[in-house]
Structures are given as C-alpha cells and as structure tokens.
Amino acid sequence: MFVAAGQFAVTPVWEKNAETCVSLMSQAAKNGVSLLVLPEALLARDDLDPDLSVKSAQLPEGAFLTSLLFESRRNRMTTILTIHVPSTPGRAFNMLVALRGGKIVAHYAKLHLYDAFSVQESRYVDAGETIAPLLEVEGLKIGLMTCYDLRFPELALAQALQGAEILVLPAAWVRGALKEHHWSTLVAARALDTTCYVIAAGECGNKNIGQSRIVDPLGVTIAAAAETPALIMAEISAERVRQVRAQLPVLRNRRFAPPQLL
C-alpha cells in the first residue's frame, strides 16, 4: 500500500492550519495513499509564544477536527496527527487522533512529555496513561507514538511485540546542536529495534526541523523531506516485513522479558 508523511509550518491561526491539513489530505488521497501521517500539535504555533498550542486547545468535536473529518469522508484514507485537547482548566493532553471515513477511529494521549533541552512540556500538558491499541489499515497493524516517544525504545518494542508492523510518529522535533542527527538515528534505530516500518512526520517551522522520513524495517530511508513544506510518499508491504523478520528475527531472539509499561 502507499503511505505518506506531510509536513508544513504551523501558523498561529488554526483555520489556516486546517486548510493546509485538508490540502495535504486531498493531495495524498489523489495519489492513492492509504495512510497519511501529519505533524504534532497542528492547531496553532507562534515563535513568540511557546504555549500557544495549549492555549488554542480544542475538543475533538471542535471546528478544527470537524473540517478535517469532513475531508476524511471524501476518501478511504487513514490520516494521523496530533492536536491539544483540554484536560483541566489551563491544561491539555497532546492527543494523537486517527481519522477515517469521517470518524475518529483511534486516539492516544502522548506518554512521554518533552521535559528536556531546556523545554518543559509538562508545565501545561498532562501525560497520557496508556499505550494505544494497535490500529489496522489494509491488513497492516500500526503502533501509535508521538515525537519525544521516539527516544524510548521500550514503547516501540512493546507495540511490535503486540504485532505492530508500522510505527507512526507525528512530531515537532526542536532544532538544536546534533538534534537532526538524533532524529535520523533514532528513527532508523526504532525501525531496526522492532523490524517495523516507521513513518515520521515533522513540523517545519522556524523552531523545528521538518525532515519527515519513511524508513523500512531494515532501517533504510525510502522517502525523506528537507526542512521545507513537503508531501513524501512510499510503497510498503507486509511481505517486506515478513522477509526482514525472517532474516533478522530480533523479536523472536530476545532473551529478556518485555518491559512493563504503565
């Protein structure tokens, strides 16, 4: 099946960001894509206000997702992204949602909050408490992750041991010394740890690197973007996962019990 990752620079205006998401969804659907991954925290972003994403939080039935769900009814594609959803007053969950057929078919509240490199996501964001159940698209099982989750191999491994063949990762990977190197290394490492495809979509504004990637189960990058808006696509297959797992049976050869997560 064909999969895609779309990246763009999120603006402070949610209506404009919704229009961009709808445009990427339309482009992907016209190219026969079955699974589209968009970046993290798409409601609003402002270089001068790092908390705007939380301040702009909307309920799932809010106008932002309503416009994307309307577009979702026009195709058979599954679209995955994250927005901030209110939790308690002044706080929010960083919520991944999967859209298909005009409905939210899966959701996942980000487990690992980005309290690193002088950023403290947990100031206004509440962490999730559970790993999301696997999602299925055209017979392939998909594990759901968000941005900083990439640095925690036990989460990817737990999903692979449950049967995941694809890991998806909406992200807003912050620029900084060696950060691009961390990103490319970790995306490939999670693919190799789990012998899964990894589809990682990155926001590409002034503070984030973009660099969306689609990586195969042997850690080979089969599609990649730079730091500017882009829609990248690749063909993937269950047969490739089976071949790699026969050659590299790391899931079967493990000697330690899987880590206990929450």
PDB file of C-alpha atoms in Angstrom:
ATOM      1  CA  MET A   1       0.000   0.000   0.000  1.00  0.00           C
ATOM      2  CA  PHE A   2       1.031   3.617  -0.400  1.00  0.00           C
ATOM      3  CA  VAL A   3       1.792   5.701   2.683  1.00  0.00           C
ATOM      4  CA  ALA A   4       2.716   9.356   3.073  1.00  0.00           C
ATOM      5  CA  ALA A   5       4.048  11.927   5.519  1.00  0.00           C
ATOM      6  CA  GLY A   6       3.166  15.580   5.148  1.00  0.00           C
ATOM      7  CA  GLN A   7       4.997  18.477   6.743  1.00  0.00           C
ATOM      8  CA  PHE A   8       4.360  22.214   6.915  1.00  0.00           C
ATOM      9  CA  ALA A   9       4.990  25.253   9.108  1.00  0.00           C
ATOM     10  CA  VAL A  10       2.131  25.596  11.582  1.00  0.00           C
ATOM     11  CA  THR A  11       0.846  29.183  11.896  1.00  0.00           C
ATOM     12  CA  PRO A  12      -0.831  30.963  14.840  1.00  0.00           C
ATOM     13  CA  VAL A  13      -4.189  30.717  13.025  1.00  0.00           C
ATOM     14  CA  TRP A  14      -5.968  27.381  13.360  1.00  0.00           C
ATOM     15  CA  GLU A  15      -8.197  27.976  10.324  1.00  0.00           C
ATOM     16  CA  LYS A  16      -5.135  28.326   8.074  1.00  0.00           C
ATOM     17  CA  ASN A  17      -3.586  25.196   9.549  1.00  0.00           C
ATOM     18  CA  ALA A  18      -6.802  23.270   8.986  1.00  0.00           C
ATOM     19  CA  GLU A  19      -6.797  24.385   5.337  1.00  0.00           C
ATOM     20  CA  THR A  20      -3.227  23.121   4.943  1.00  0.00           C
ATOM     21  CA  CYS A  21      -4.109  19.766   6.503  1.00  0.00           C
ATOM     22  CA  VAL A  22      -7.119  19.401   4.212  1.00  0.00           C
ATOM     23  CA  SER A  23      -4.953  20.237   1.190  1.00  0.00           C
ATOM     24  CA  LEU A  24      -2.367  17.599   2.141  1.00  0.00           C
ATOM     25  CA  MET A  25      -5.128  15.063   2.724  1.00  0.00           C
ATOM     26  CA  SER A  26      -6.594  15.803  -0.700  1.00  0.00           C
ATOM     27  CA  GLN A  27      -3.208  15.529  -2.434  1.00  0.00           C
ATOM     28  CA  ALA A  28      -2.412  12.249  -0.700  1.00  0.00           C
ATOM     29  CA  ALA A  29      -5.806  10.728  -1.487  1.00  0.00           C
ATOM     30  CA  LYS A  30      -5.491  11.660  -5.167  1.00  0.00           C
ATOM     31  CA  ASN A  31      -2.195   9.745  -5.238  1.00  0.00           C
ATOM     32  CA  GLY A  32      -3.776   6.591  -3.850  1.00  0.00           C
ATOM     33  CA  VAL A  33      -2.344   6.895  -0.347  1.00  0.00           C
ATOM     34  CA  SER A  34      -3.936   4.656   2.306  1.00  0.00           C
ATOM     35  CA  LEU A  35      -2.156   6.086   5.361  1.00  0.00           C
ATOM     36  CA  LEU A  36      -1.132   9.733   5.822  1.00  0.00           C
ATOM     37  CA  VAL A  37       0.828  10.982   8.843  1.00  0.00           C
ATOM     38  CA  LEU A  38       0.888  14.718   9.634  1.00  0.00           C
ATOM     39  CA  PRO A  39       2.957  16.511  12.310  1.00  0.00           C
ATOM     40  CA  GLU A  40       2.387  17.155  16.006  1.00  0.00           C
ATOM     41  CA  ALA A  41       0.383  19.980  17.623  1.00  0.00           C
ATOM     42  CA  LEU A  42      -1.275  21.348  14.500  1.00  0.00           C
ATOM     43  CA  LEU A  43      -3.803  23.769  15.993  1.00  0.00           C
ATOM     44  CA  ALA A  44      -1.534  26.776  16.390  1.00  0.00           C
ATOM     45  CA  ARG A  45       2.095  27.697  16.876  1.00  0.00           C
ATOM     46  CA  ASP A  46       3.883  31.011  17.486  1.00  0.00           C
ATOM     47  CA  ASP A  47       7.631  31.560  17.829  1.00  0.00           C
ATOM     48  CA  LEU A  48       6.981  34.265  20.431  1.00  0.00           C
ATOM     49  CA  ASP A  49       4.504  32.231  22.500  1.00  0.00           C
ATOM     50  CA  PRO A  50       5.633  28.656  23.163  1.00  0.00           C
ATOM     51  CA  ASP A  51       2.365  27.887  24.950  1.00  0.00           C
ATOM     52  CA  LEU A  52       0.013  28.871  22.126  1.00  0.00           C
ATOM     53  CA  SER A  53      -0.655  25.227  21.233  1.00  0.00           C
ATOM     54  CA  VAL A  54      -2.099  24.651  24.703  1.00  0.00           C
ATOM     55  CA  LYS A  55      -3.939  27.987  24.799  1.00  0.00           C
ATOM     56  CA  SER A  56      -5.572  27.067  21.464  1.00  0.00           C
ATOM     57  CA  ALA A  57      -6.705  23.611  22.602  1.00  0.00           C
ATOM     58  CA  GLN A  58      -9.981  22.375  21.130  1.00  0.00           C
ATOM     59  CA  LEU A  59     -12.230  19.459  21.940  1.00  0.00           C
ATOM     60  CA  PRO A  60     -12.301  16.646  19.382  1.00  0.00           C
ATOM     61  CA  GLU A  61     -15.729  17.873  18.254  1.00  0.00           C
ATOM     62  CA  GLY A  62     -14.303  21.392  17.755  1.00  0.00           C
ATOM     63  CA  ALA A  63     -14.136  23.240  14.458  1.00  0.00           C
ATOM     64  CA  PHE A  64     -10.563  22.188  13.608  1.00  0.00           C
ATOM     65  CA  LEU A  65     -11.177  18.453  13.564  1.00  0.00           C
ATOM     66  CA  THR A  66     -14.663  18.941  12.157  1.00  0.00           C
ATOM     67  CA  SER A  67     -13.132  20.380   8.977  1.00  0.00           C
ATOM     68  CA  LEU A  68     -10.637  17.519   8.716  1.00  0.00           C
ATOM     69  CA  LEU A  69     -13.329  14.923   9.350  1.00  0.00           C
ATOM     70  CA  PHE A  70     -15.401  16.426   6.538  1.00  0.00           C
ATOM     71  CA  GLU A  71     -12.450  15.920   4.188  1.00  0.00           C
ATOM     72  CA  SER A  72     -11.929  12.427   5.590  1.00  0.00           C
ATOM     73  CA  ARG A  73     -15.413  11.441   4.434  1.00  0.00           C
ATOM     74  CA  ARG A  74     -14.339  12.146   0.860  1.00  0.00           C
ATOM     75  CA  ASN A  75     -11.766   9.320   0.731  1.00  0.00           C
ATOM     76  CA  ARG A  76     -10.875   5.905   2.208  1.00  0.00           C
ATOM     77  CA  MET A  77      -7.567   7.078   3.682  1.00  0.00           C
ATOM     78  CA  THR A  78      -6.497   6.987   7.339  1.00  0.00           C
ATOM     79  CA  THR A  79      -4.995  10.299   8.499  1.00  0.00           C
ATOM     80  CA  ILE A  80      -2.997  10.610  11.722  1.00  0.00           C
ATOM     81  CA  LEU A  81      -1.984  13.837  13.509  1.00  0.00           C
ATOM     82  CA  THR A  82      -1.949  15.418  16.952  1.00  0.00           C
ATOM     83  CA  ILE A  83      -3.745  18.390  18.486  1.00  0.00           C
ATOM     84  CA  HIS A  84      -4.049  19.700  22.028  1.00  0.00           C
ATOM     85  CA  VAL A  85      -7.303  18.747  23.728  1.00  0.00           C
ATOM     86  CA  PRO A  86      -8.399  20.418  27.012  1.00  0.00           C
ATOM     87  CA  SER A  87      -7.921  18.350  30.171  1.00  0.00           C
ATOM     88  CA  THR A  88      -8.267  20.555  33.261  1.00  0.00           C
ATOM     89  CA  PRO A  89      -8.532  24.379  33.205  1.00  0.00           C
ATOM     90  CA  GLY A  90      -5.438  25.835  31.559  1.00  0.00           C
ATOM     91  CA  ARG A  91      -4.040  22.395  30.725  1.00  0.00           C
ATOM     92  CA  ALA A  92      -4.337  19.918  27.878  1.00  0.00           C
ATOM     93  CA  PHE A  93      -3.460  16.498  26.543  1.00  0.00           C
ATOM     94  CA  ASN A  94      -1.243  16.241  23.478  1.00  0.00           C
ATOM     95  CA  MET A  95      -3.674  13.970  21.674  1.00  0.00           C
ATOM     96  CA  LEU A  96      -2.944  11.859  18.620  1.00  0.00           C
ATOM     97  CA  VAL A  97      -6.050  11.127  16.559  1.00  0.00           C
ATOM     98  CA  ALA A  98      -6.592   8.808  13.605  1.00  0.00           C
ATOM     99  CA  LEU A  99      -9.308   9.852  11.165  1.00  0.00           C
ATOM    100  CA  ARG A 100     -11.047   7.533   8.715  1.00  0.00           C
ATOM    101  CA  GLY A 101     -14.374   7.745   6.930  1.00  0.00           C
ATOM    102  CA  GLY A 102     -15.294  10.960   8.723  1.00  0.00           C
ATOM    103  CA  LYS A 103     -14.764   9.456  12.199  1.00  0.00           C
ATOM    104  CA  ILE A 104     -12.044   9.358  14.854  1.00  0.00           C
ATOM    105  CA  VAL A 105     -11.083   5.675  14.815  1.00  0.00           C
ATOM    106  CA  ALA A 106      -8.240   5.821  17.360  1.00  0.00           C
ATOM    107  CA  HIS A 107      -6.672   8.237  19.803  1.00  0.00           C
ATOM    108  CA  TYR A 108      -3.609   8.309  22.039  1.00  0.00           C
ATOM    109  CA  ALA A 109      -2.502  10.847  24.669  1.00  0.00           C
ATOM    110  CA  LYS A 110       1.270  11.356  24.499  1.00  0.00           C
ATOM    111  CA  LEU A 111       3.006   9.351  27.225  1.00  0.00           C
ATOM    112  CA  HIS A 112       6.456  10.938  27.289  1.00  0.00           C
ATOM    113  CA  LEU A 113       6.351  14.712  27.667  1.00  0.00           C
ATOM    114  CA  TYR A 114       9.281  16.724  26.338  1.00  0.00           C
ATOM    115  CA  ASP A 115      10.980  17.891  29.521  1.00  0.00           C
ATOM    116  CA  ALA A 116      14.458  18.135  28.030  1.00  0.00           C
ATOM    117  CA  PHE A 117      16.871  20.565  26.369  1.00  0.00           C
ATOM    118  CA  SER A 118      15.518  23.483  28.440  1.00  0.00           C
ATOM    119  CA  VAL A 119      11.922  22.807  27.366  1.00  0.00           C
ATOM    120  CA  GLN A 120       9.257  21.674  29.842  1.00  0.00           C
ATOM    121  CA  GLU A 121       6.181  20.384  28.033  1.00  0.00           C
ATOM    122  CA  SER A 122       4.681  19.185  31.315  1.00  0.00           C
ATOM    123  CA  ARG A 123       4.149  22.775  32.556  1.00  0.00           C
ATOM    124  CA  TYR A 124       0.751  22.845  30.849  1.00  0.00           C
ATOM    125  CA  VAL A 125       0.374  19.390  29.288  1.00  0.00           C
ATOM    126  CA  ASP A 126      -0.813  16.243  31.088  1.00  0.00           C
ATOM    127  CA  ALA A 127       0.785  12.935  30.181  1.00  0.00           C
ATOM    128  CA  GLY A 128      -1.283  10.034  28.937  1.00  0.00           C
ATOM    129  CA  GLU A 129      -1.503   6.859  30.971  1.00  0.00           C
ATOM    130  CA  THR A 130      -1.882   4.026  28.469  1.00  0.00           C
ATOM    131  CA  ILE A 131      -0.439   2.695  25.238  1.00  0.00           C
ATOM    132  CA  ALA A 132      -2.983   2.905  22.447  1.00  0.00           C
ATOM    133  CA  PRO A 133      -4.364  -0.322  20.974  1.00  0.00           C
ATOM    134  CA  LEU A 134      -2.953  -1.148  17.565  1.00  0.00           C
ATOM    135  CA  LEU A 135      -4.763   0.332  14.586  1.00  0.00           C
ATOM    136  CA  GLU A 136      -5.227  -1.658  11.382  1.00  0.00           C
ATOM    137  CA  VAL A 137      -5.000  -0.271   7.841  1.00  0.00           C
ATOM    138  CA  GLU A 138      -5.356  -2.629   4.870  1.00  0.00           C
ATOM    139  CA  GLY A 139      -4.348  -5.604   6.994  1.00  0.00           C
ATOM    140  CA  LEU A 140      -1.223  -3.992   8.456  1.00  0.00           C
ATOM    141  CA  LYS A 141      -1.100  -3.280  12.186  1.00  0.00           C
ATOM    142  CA  ILE A 142       0.026   0.159  13.300  1.00  0.00           C
ATOM    143  CA  GLY A 143       1.525   1.363  16.578  1.00  0.00           C
ATOM    144  CA  LEU A 144       0.935   4.973  17.625  1.00  0.00           C
ATOM    145  CA  MET A 145       3.659   7.242  19.032  1.00  0.00           C
ATOM    146  CA  THR A 146       4.288  10.991  19.288  1.00  0.00           C
ATOM    147  CA  CYS A 147       7.567  12.934  18.968  1.00  0.00           C
ATOM    148  CA  TYR A 148       9.579  12.520  22.219  1.00  0.00           C
ATOM    149  CA  ASP A 149       8.241   8.947  22.485  1.00  0.00           C
ATOM    150  CA  LEU A 150      10.875   8.181  19.836  1.00  0.00           C
ATOM    151  CA  ARG A 151      13.607   8.298  22.477  1.00  0.00           C
ATOM    152  CA  PHE A 152      12.028   5.469  24.495  1.00  0.00           C
ATOM    153  CA  PRO A 153      12.653   2.161  22.709  1.00  0.00           C
ATOM    154  CA  GLU A 154      10.532   0.176  25.147  1.00  0.00           C
ATOM    155  CA  LEU A 155       7.361   1.820  23.806  1.00  0.00           C
ATOM    156  CA  ALA A 156       8.135   0.893  20.206  1.00  0.00           C
ATOM    157  CA  LEU A 157       9.167  -2.604  21.288  1.00  0.00           C
ATOM    158  CA  ALA A 158       6.003  -3.136  23.309  1.00  0.00           C
ATOM    159  CA  GLN A 159       3.911  -2.347  20.249  1.00  0.00           C
ATOM    160  CA  ALA A 160       5.986  -4.558  17.971  1.00  0.00           C
ATOM    161  CA  LEU A 161       5.577  -7.452  20.406  1.00  0.00           C
ATOM    162  CA  GLN A 162       1.824  -6.868  20.239  1.00  0.00           C
ATOM    163  CA  GLY A 163       2.019  -7.291  16.466  1.00  0.00           C
ATOM    164  CA  ALA A 164       2.725  -3.830  15.059  1.00  0.00           C
ATOM    165  CA  GLU A 165       4.256  -3.777  11.574  1.00  0.00           C
ATOM    166  CA  ILE A 166       4.245   0.023  11.189  1.00  0.00           C
ATOM    167  CA  LEU A 167       5.032   2.699  13.761  1.00  0.00           C
ATOM    168  CA  VAL A 168       3.713   6.199  13.102  1.00  0.00           C
ATOM    169  CA  LEU A 169       5.135   9.326  14.708  1.00  0.00           C
ATOM    170  CA  PRO A 170       3.710  12.837  14.355  1.00  0.00           C
ATOM    171  CA  ALA A 171       6.433  15.168  15.629  1.00  0.00           C
ATOM    172  CA  ALA A 172       7.650  18.718  16.142  1.00  0.00           C
ATOM    173  CA  TRP A 173      11.353  17.977  16.639  1.00  0.00           C
ATOM    174  CA  VAL A 174      13.039  21.064  18.063  1.00  0.00           C
ATOM    175  CA  ARG A 175      16.169  22.378  16.338  1.00  0.00           C
ATOM    176  CA  GLY A 176      19.478  22.369  18.232  1.00  0.00           C
ATOM    177  CA  ALA A 177      23.012  21.036  18.328  1.00  0.00           C
ATOM    178  CA  LEU A 178      23.045  17.472  16.977  1.00  0.00           C
ATOM    179  CA  LYS A 179      19.231  17.313  17.020  1.00  0.00           C
ATOM    180  CA  GLU A 180      18.965  16.464  13.300  1.00  0.00           C
ATOM    181  CA  HIS A 181      21.471  13.655  13.887  1.00  0.00           C
ATOM    182  CA  HIS A 182      19.451  12.392  16.859  1.00  0.00           C
ATOM    183  CA  TRP A 183      16.292  12.398  14.743  1.00  0.00           C
ATOM    184  CA  SER A 184      17.661  10.432  11.801  1.00  0.00           C
ATOM    185  CA  THR A 185      19.495   7.988  14.067  1.00  0.00           C
ATOM    186  CA  LEU A 186      16.525   7.341  16.348  1.00  0.00           C
ATOM    187  CA  VAL A 187      14.007   6.891  13.522  1.00  0.00           C
ATOM    188  CA  ALA A 188      16.283   4.271  11.945  1.00  0.00           C
ATOM    189  CA  ALA A 189      17.015   2.684  15.340  1.00  0.00           C
ATOM    190  CA  ARG A 190      13.332   2.222  16.179  1.00  0.00           C
ATOM    191  CA  ALA A 191      12.805   0.559  12.799  1.00  0.00           C
ATOM    192  CA  LEU A 192      15.712  -1.808  13.478  1.00  0.00           C
ATOM    193  CA  ASP A 193      14.708  -2.458  17.111  1.00  0.00           C
ATOM    194  CA  THR A 194      11.274  -3.595  16.000  1.00  0.00           C
ATOM    195  CA  THR A 195      11.681  -4.576  12.337  1.00  0.00           C
ATOM    196  CA  CYS A 196       8.748  -2.240  11.633  1.00  0.00           C
ATOM    197  CA  TYR A 197       8.279   0.477   9.062  1.00  0.00           C
ATOM    198  CA  VAL A 198       8.459   3.920  10.684  1.00  0.00           C
ATOM    199  CA  ILE A 199       6.517   6.870   9.246  1.00  0.00           C
ATOM    200  CA  ALA A 200       7.645  10.070  10.976  1.00  0.00           C
ATOM    201  CA  ALA A 201       6.166  13.469  10.068  1.00  0.00           C
ATOM    202  CA  GLY A 202       7.845  16.628  11.388  1.00  0.00           C
ATOM    203  CA  GLU A 203       6.644  20.222  11.686  1.00  0.00           C
ATOM    204  CA  CYS A 204       8.967  22.510   9.719  1.00  0.00           C
ATOM    205  CA  GLY A 205       8.567  25.964  11.232  1.00  0.00           C
ATOM    206  CA  ASN A 206      11.399  28.201  12.423  1.00  0.00           C
ATOM    207  CA  LYS A 207      11.995  26.206  15.614  1.00  0.00           C
ATOM    208  CA  ASN A 208      11.517  22.657  14.301  1.00  0.00           C
ATOM    209  CA  ILE A 209      13.496  20.643  11.790  1.00  0.00           C
ATOM    210  CA  GLY A 210      10.896  19.102   9.465  1.00  0.00           C
ATOM    211  CA  GLN A 211      12.832  16.219   7.892  1.00  0.00           C
ATOM    212  CA  SER A 212       9.908  13.801   7.669  1.00  0.00           C
ATOM    213  CA  ARG A 213      11.004  10.252   6.898  1.00  0.00           C
ATOM    214  CA  ILE A 214       9.646   6.885   5.875  1.00  0.00           C
ATOM    215  CA  VAL A 215      12.013   4.113   6.938  1.00  0.00           C
ATOM    216  CA  ASP A 216      11.744   0.422   6.155  1.00  0.00           C
ATOM    217  CA  PRO A 217      12.151  -2.486   8.634  1.00  0.00           C
ATOM    218  CA  LEU A 218      15.911  -2.700   7.934  1.00  0.00           C
ATOM    219  CA  GLY A 219      16.396   0.962   8.803  1.00  0.00           C
ATOM    220  CA  VAL A 220      16.648   2.099   5.178  1.00  0.00           C
ATOM    221  CA  THR A 221      15.168   5.522   4.431  1.00  0.00           C
ATOM    222  CA  ILE A 222      12.846   5.081   1.454  1.00  0.00           C
ATOM    223  CA  ALA A 223      11.461   8.642   1.398  1.00  0.00           C
ATOM    224  CA  ALA A 224      12.602  11.844   3.088  1.00  0.00           C
ATOM    225  CA  ALA A 225      11.924  15.569   3.187  1.00  0.00           C
ATOM    226  CA  ALA A 226      14.215  18.502   3.967  1.00  0.00           C
ATOM    227  CA  GLU A 227      13.250  21.498   6.132  1.00  0.00           C
ATOM    228  CA  THR A 228      10.557  22.957   3.862  1.00  0.00           C
ATOM    229  CA  PRO A 229       6.883  22.017   3.335  1.00  0.00           C
ATOM    230  CA  ALA A 230       6.549  18.680   1.555  1.00  0.00           C
ATOM    231  CA  LEU A 231       4.466  15.584   0.998  1.00  0.00           C
ATOM    232  CA  ILE A 232       6.546  12.421   0.717  1.00  0.00           C
ATOM    233  CA  MET A 233       5.196   9.037  -0.337  1.00  0.00           C
ATOM    234  CA  ALA A 234       6.378   5.446  -0.489  1.00  0.00           C
ATOM    235  CA  GLU A 235       5.027   1.983  -1.185  1.00  0.00           C
ATOM    236  CA  ILE A 236       5.235  -0.500   1.675  1.00  0.00           C
ATOM    237  CA  SER A 237       4.209  -4.134   2.051  1.00  0.00           C
ATOM    238  CA  ALA A 238       3.518  -6.804   4.630  1.00  0.00           C
ATOM    239  CA  GLU A 239       5.767  -9.097   2.616  1.00  0.00           C
ATOM    240  CA  ARG A 240       8.761  -6.822   3.240  1.00  0.00           C
ATOM    241  CA  VAL A 241       8.109  -7.037   6.986  1.00  0.00           C
ATOM    242  CA  ARG A 242       7.916 -10.835   6.780  1.00  0.00           C
ATOM    243  CA  GLN A 243      11.157 -11.036   4.782  1.00  0.00           C
ATOM    244  CA  VAL A 244      13.062  -8.809   7.180  1.00  0.00           C
ATOM    245  CA  ARG A 245      11.773 -10.644  10.243  1.00  0.00           C
ATOM    246  CA  ALA A 246      12.881 -13.947   8.725  1.00  0.00           C
ATOM    247  CA  GLN A 247      16.375 -12.552   8.104  1.00  0.00           C
ATOM    248  CA  LEU A 248      16.592 -10.547  11.330  1.00  0.00           C
ATOM    249  CA  PRO A 249      14.405 -12.244  13.966  1.00  0.00           C
ATOM    250  CA  VAL A 250      15.238  -9.849  16.812  1.00  0.00           C
ATOM    251  CA  LEU A 251      11.711 -10.016  18.219  1.00  0.00           C
ATOM    252  CA  ARG A 252      11.934 -13.796  18.438  1.00  0.00           C
ATOM    253  CA  ASN A 253      15.556 -13.904  19.648  1.00  0.00           C
ATOM    254  CA  ARG A 254      15.029 -11.688  22.676  1.00  0.00           C
ATOM    255  CA  ARG A 255      16.330 -13.134  25.979  1.00  0.00           C
ATOM    256  CA  PHE A 256      14.685 -10.693  28.374  1.00  0.00           C
ATOM    257  CA  ALA A 257      11.064 -10.237  29.299  1.00  0.00           C
ATOM    258  CA  PRO A 258       9.410  -7.230  27.629  1.00  0.00           C
ATOM    259  CA  PRO A 259       9.475  -4.069  29.733  1.00  0.00           C
ATOM    260  CA  GLN A 260       6.392  -3.320  31.776  1.00  0.00           C
ATOM    261  CA  LEU A 261       4.815  -0.084  30.638  1.00  0.00           C
ATOM    262  CA  LEU A 262       2.242   1.548  32.911  1.00  0.00           C
TER     263      LEU A 262
END
